[in-house]
Coordinates of C-alpha atoms in Angstrom, one line a residue:
Chain A
S1 CA 103.5 -35.3 191.6
Q2 CA 101.6 -32.1 191.8
Q3 CA 103.2 -29.4 189.7
G4 CA 101.1 -26.5 191.1
E5 CA 101.2 -25.2 194.6
E6 CA 98.6 -22.8 195.8
D7 CA 98.4 -20.4 198.7
P8 CA 96.6 -19.8 200.8
Q9 CA 95.3 -23.3 201.5
A10 CA 92.2 -21.8 203.0
L11 CA 90.8 -18.3 202.9
S12 CA 87.8 -16.8 204.7
I13 CA 86.5 -13.4 203.9
Q14 CA 83.3 -11.3 204.2
E15 CA 80.9 -11.0 201.3
G16 CA 81.7 -8.1 199.1
E17 CA 85.4 -8.3 199.7
N18 CA 87.9 -9.3 197.1
A19 CA 89.6 -12.8 197.2
T20 CA 93.1 -13.4 195.9
M21 CA 94.6 -16.9 195.4
N22 CA 98.0 -17.7 194.2
C23 CA 99.5 -20.6 192.3
S24 CA 103.1 -21.5 191.6
Y25 CA 104.4 -24.1 189.1
K26 CA 107.7 -25.6 188.4
T27 CA 108.2 -26.2 184.7
S28 CA 107.5 -24.2 181.5
I29 CA 103.9 -24.2 180.4
N30 CA 101.7 -23.8 177.4
N31 CA 98.8 -22.4 179.4
L32 CA 97.5 -22.3 182.9
Q33 CA 93.9 -22.9 183.9
W34 CA 91.8 -22.2 186.9
Y35 CA 88.9 -24.4 188.0
R36 CA 86.3 -24.2 190.8
Q37 CA 84.9 -27.1 192.7
N38 CA 81.9 -26.9 194.9
S39 CA 81.9 -29.3 197.8
G40 CA 81.4 -32.9 196.6
R41 CA 80.9 -31.8 193.0
G42 CA 82.9 -31.9 189.7
L43 CA 85.1 -29.2 188.4
V44 CA 83.9 -26.1 186.6
H45 CA 86.4 -24.5 184.2
L46 CA 86.8 -20.8 185.0
I47 CA 89.5 -19.4 182.8
L48 CA 92.5 -20.3 180.7
I49 CA 95.5 -18.0 180.2
R50 CA 98.1 -18.7 177.7
S51 CA 101.8 -18.5 178.3
N52 CA 102.1 -15.3 176.1
E53 CA 99.3 -13.5 178.1
R54 CA 99.9 -11.6 181.2
E55 CA 96.4 -10.8 182.3
K56 CA 92.9 -12.0 181.5
H57 CA 89.4 -11.0 182.7
S58 CA 86.1 -12.9 182.8
G59 CA 83.3 -11.1 184.7
R60 CA 84.4 -10.7 188.3
L61 CA 87.5 -12.9 187.7
R62 CA 90.9 -11.5 186.9
V63 CA 93.8 -13.9 186.3
T64 CA 97.4 -12.8 186.0
L65 CA 100.4 -14.9 184.8
D66 CA 104.0 -14.2 185.4
T67 CA 106.1 -16.8 183.6
S68 CA 109.4 -15.4 184.9
K69 CA 108.2 -16.2 188.4
K70 CA 106.3 -19.2 187.4
S71 CA 103.2 -18.0 189.2
S72 CA 99.6 -17.0 188.6
S73 CA 97.0 -15.3 190.7
L74 CA 93.2 -15.5 190.6
L75 CA 91.3 -12.5 191.9
I76 CA 87.6 -12.6 192.6
T77 CA 86.1 -9.2 193.1
A78 CA 83.0 -8.3 195.0
S79 CA 82.7 -11.8 196.4
R80 CA 79.4 -13.5 196.9
A81 CA 78.3 -16.4 199.2
A82 CA 77.9 -18.5 196.0
D83 CA 81.7 -18.1 195.4
T84 CA 82.3 -20.4 198.4
A85 CA 84.2 -23.4 196.8
S86 CA 87.7 -24.8 196.3
Y87 CA 89.7 -23.3 193.5
F88 CA 92.5 -25.1 191.7
C89 CA 95.0 -24.1 189.2
A90 CA 96.2 -26.6 186.6
T91 CA 98.9 -26.8 184.0
Y92 CA 99.8 -29.4 181.4
Q93 CA 102.7 -31.7 182.0
G94 CA 103.4 -32.9 178.5
A95 CA 100.6 -32.5 175.9
Q96 CA 97.7 -34.2 177.7
K97 CA 98.4 -34.6 181.3
L98 CA 96.7 -31.9 183.4
V99 CA 98.3 -31.5 186.8
F100 CA 96.4 -29.7 189.6
G101 CA 97.6 -27.6 192.4
Q102 CA 96.6 -28.4 196.0
G103 CA 93.8 -25.9 195.9
T104 CA 92.5 -23.0 198.0
R105 CA 89.3 -23.5 200.0
L106 CA 87.5 -20.2 199.9
T107 CA 84.7 -19.4 202.3
I108 CA 82.6 -16.3 201.8
N109 CA 80.8 -15.2 205.0
P110 CA 77.5 -13.4 204.7
Chain B
G1 CA 79.1 -26.0 176.6
A2 CA 80.3 -29.6 176.5
V3 CA 78.6 -31.9 178.9
V4 CA 80.1 -35.0 180.6
S5 CA 78.0 -37.2 182.8
Q6 CA 79.0 -39.9 185.3
H7 CA 77.0 -42.8 186.6
P8 CA 76.4 -43.6 189.4
S9 CA 76.8 -40.3 191.4
W10 CA 77.5 -42.4 194.5
V11 CA 77.9 -46.0 195.3
I12 CA 78.4 -48.0 198.5
C13 CA 79.7 -51.5 198.2
K14 CA 81.1 -54.3 200.3
S15 CA 84.8 -55.0 200.5
G16 CA 85.9 -57.5 197.8
T17 CA 83.2 -56.6 195.3
S18 CA 83.8 -54.8 192.0
V19 CA 82.2 -51.5 191.0
K20 CA 81.9 -50.0 187.6
I21 CA 81.7 -46.3 187.0
E22 CA 80.6 -44.8 183.6
C23 CA 81.7 -41.6 182.0
R24 CA 79.8 -40.3 179.0
S25 CA 80.4 -37.3 176.8
L26 CA 76.9 -36.2 175.9
D27 CA 77.3 -33.7 173.1
F28 CA 80.7 -34.3 171.6
Q29 CA 83.1 -37.0 170.6
A30 CA 85.8 -37.6 173.2
T31 CA 88.9 -38.9 171.7
T32 CA 90.6 -38.9 175.1
M33 CA 89.1 -39.5 178.5
F34 CA 90.8 -39.1 181.8
W35 CA 90.2 -40.6 185.2
Y36 CA 91.1 -38.8 188.4
R37 CA 90.8 -39.7 192.1
Q38 CA 90.3 -37.2 194.8
F39 CA 90.6 -37.9 198.5
P40 CA 88.9 -35.6 201.1
K41 CA 90.3 -32.1 201.2
Q42 CA 92.9 -33.0 198.6
S43 CA 93.5 -32.2 195.0
L44 CA 92.7 -34.3 192.0
M45 CA 95.3 -37.0 191.1
L46 CA 95.3 -38.3 187.5
M47 CA 95.0 -42.1 187.5
A48 CA 94.9 -42.9 183.8
T49 CA 94.5 -41.5 180.3
S50 CA 92.5 -43.5 177.8
N51 CA 92.2 -42.9 174.1
E52 CA 89.3 -44.5 172.2
G53 CA 90.2 -47.9 170.9
S54 CA 93.5 -48.1 172.7
K55 CA 94.7 -49.4 176.0
A56 CA 94.7 -46.9 178.9
T57 CA 98.0 -45.3 180.1
Y58 CA 98.2 -45.5 183.8
E59 CA 100.1 -43.1 186.1
Q60 CA 102.9 -44.4 188.3
G61 CA 101.6 -46.1 191.3
V62 CA 98.1 -46.9 189.9
E63 CA 97.5 -50.6 189.5
K64 CA 96.1 -51.4 186.1
D65 CA 94.7 -54.7 187.1
K66 CA 92.8 -53.2 190.0
F67 CA 91.5 -50.2 188.1
L68 CA 90.2 -51.5 184.7
I69 CA 89.5 -48.8 182.1
N70 CA 87.6 -49.4 178.9
H71 CA 87.1 -46.7 176.3
A72 CA 85.2 -48.6 173.7
S73 CA 83.5 -45.7 172.0
L74 CA 84.0 -41.9 171.4
T75 CA 81.3 -41.2 174.0
L76 CA 81.8 -43.7 176.8
S77 CA 84.6 -44.8 179.1
T78 CA 84.2 -47.0 182.1
L79 CA 86.3 -47.5 185.2
T80 CA 86.0 -50.7 187.1
V81 CA 87.4 -50.9 190.6
T82 CA 88.0 -54.6 191.1
S83 CA 88.1 -56.3 194.6
A84 CA 87.4 -53.0 196.2
H85 CA 88.8 -52.3 199.7
P86 CA 88.0 -49.5 202.2
E87 CA 91.2 -47.6 201.1
D88 CA 89.7 -47.3 197.6
S89 CA 86.9 -45.1 199.0
S90 CA 87.3 -41.8 197.2
F91 CA 85.7 -39.4 194.8
Y92 CA 86.4 -40.5 191.2
I93 CA 86.1 -37.8 188.5
C94 CA 86.4 -38.3 184.8
S95 CA 87.0 -35.7 182.1
A96 CA 86.8 -35.8 178.4
S97 CA 88.6 -34.0 175.6
S98 CA 87.9 -33.8 171.9
G99 CA 91.5 -33.0 170.9
S100 CA 94.9 -34.4 171.4
T101 CA 97.1 -31.6 172.8
Y102 CA 96.4 -28.9 175.3
N103 CA 92.7 -29.1 174.7
E104 CA 90.3 -28.1 177.3
Q105 CA 89.0 -31.0 179.4
F106 CA 85.4 -31.1 180.4
F107 CA 84.7 -32.7 183.8
G108 CA 82.0 -35.0 184.9
P109 CA 80.2 -34.4 188.3
G110 CA 82.1 -37.2 190.0
T111 CA 81.3 -40.5 191.7
R112 CA 81.6 -41.0 195.4
L113 CA 82.7 -44.5 196.2
T114 CA 82.4 -45.9 199.7
V115 CA 83.7 -49.3 200.4
L116 CA 82.5 -50.9 203.7

C-alpha cells in the first residue's frame, strides 16, 4: 500500500508563481525523498531530507519535514514552464522498499 | 550521476506472447534492482526487488510466474512478462541501487508496454 499521500492531486499556476505540494506519511522514516516525472518518462531525483533535518534547499527547491506531523512540503519558487511535471514523495518501508505517494500533477501556464 | 537504461523504451505485442525488458546500470555496479509498474495517472507500485545472484522478492499480489525477473550480473536485470494480456499494459520502470539500505535509487527511463 502507498505510505505517502500528497495534496493537491493537481495544481495549475502561472509562470513565475510559487508552487507548494504537500506529502503525508504514516510510519517513522529514515529519510524522505522527492522525485519529478515528466510525462511518459522516468523519475528524476530532486532532493533527500533526512529525519533529523527540518529544511533543505536546492536551487529553486525548498523542502521541509515535520516528523511530529509526519508531513513534508516541496516548494518550487519562481516556477517555469519546464517545471510542468508530476512530483512524488517517497519514503522507505523497511531498509530497501521505496514507497511513493500518489503524486501531484503540476502545470505551469505561460 | 549514475545512469540506468532500459530497453526497449516501448513495445507493442499480441496477447499471449512474452515480452522481455532489460534494465542496465551503465556506470556503477547495482547490487539491488527494483521493478515498478505505473498505470496512467497513478503512482509507481513496486513489483519486486532483486539482488544480484539471488531470487527476486515479489510484492504481495504480483505473480512471480507471470513476471519473471533475472538479475544475473551487477549491471543487468531483466523482467519478462509471460503470456501478456491487455491488463498488463502499463509503464514499467526499473531502478538500481549500489547499496543495501536507504541508498538512493537511480531510475531508468521506463518501458511502455501495450498488449493488443
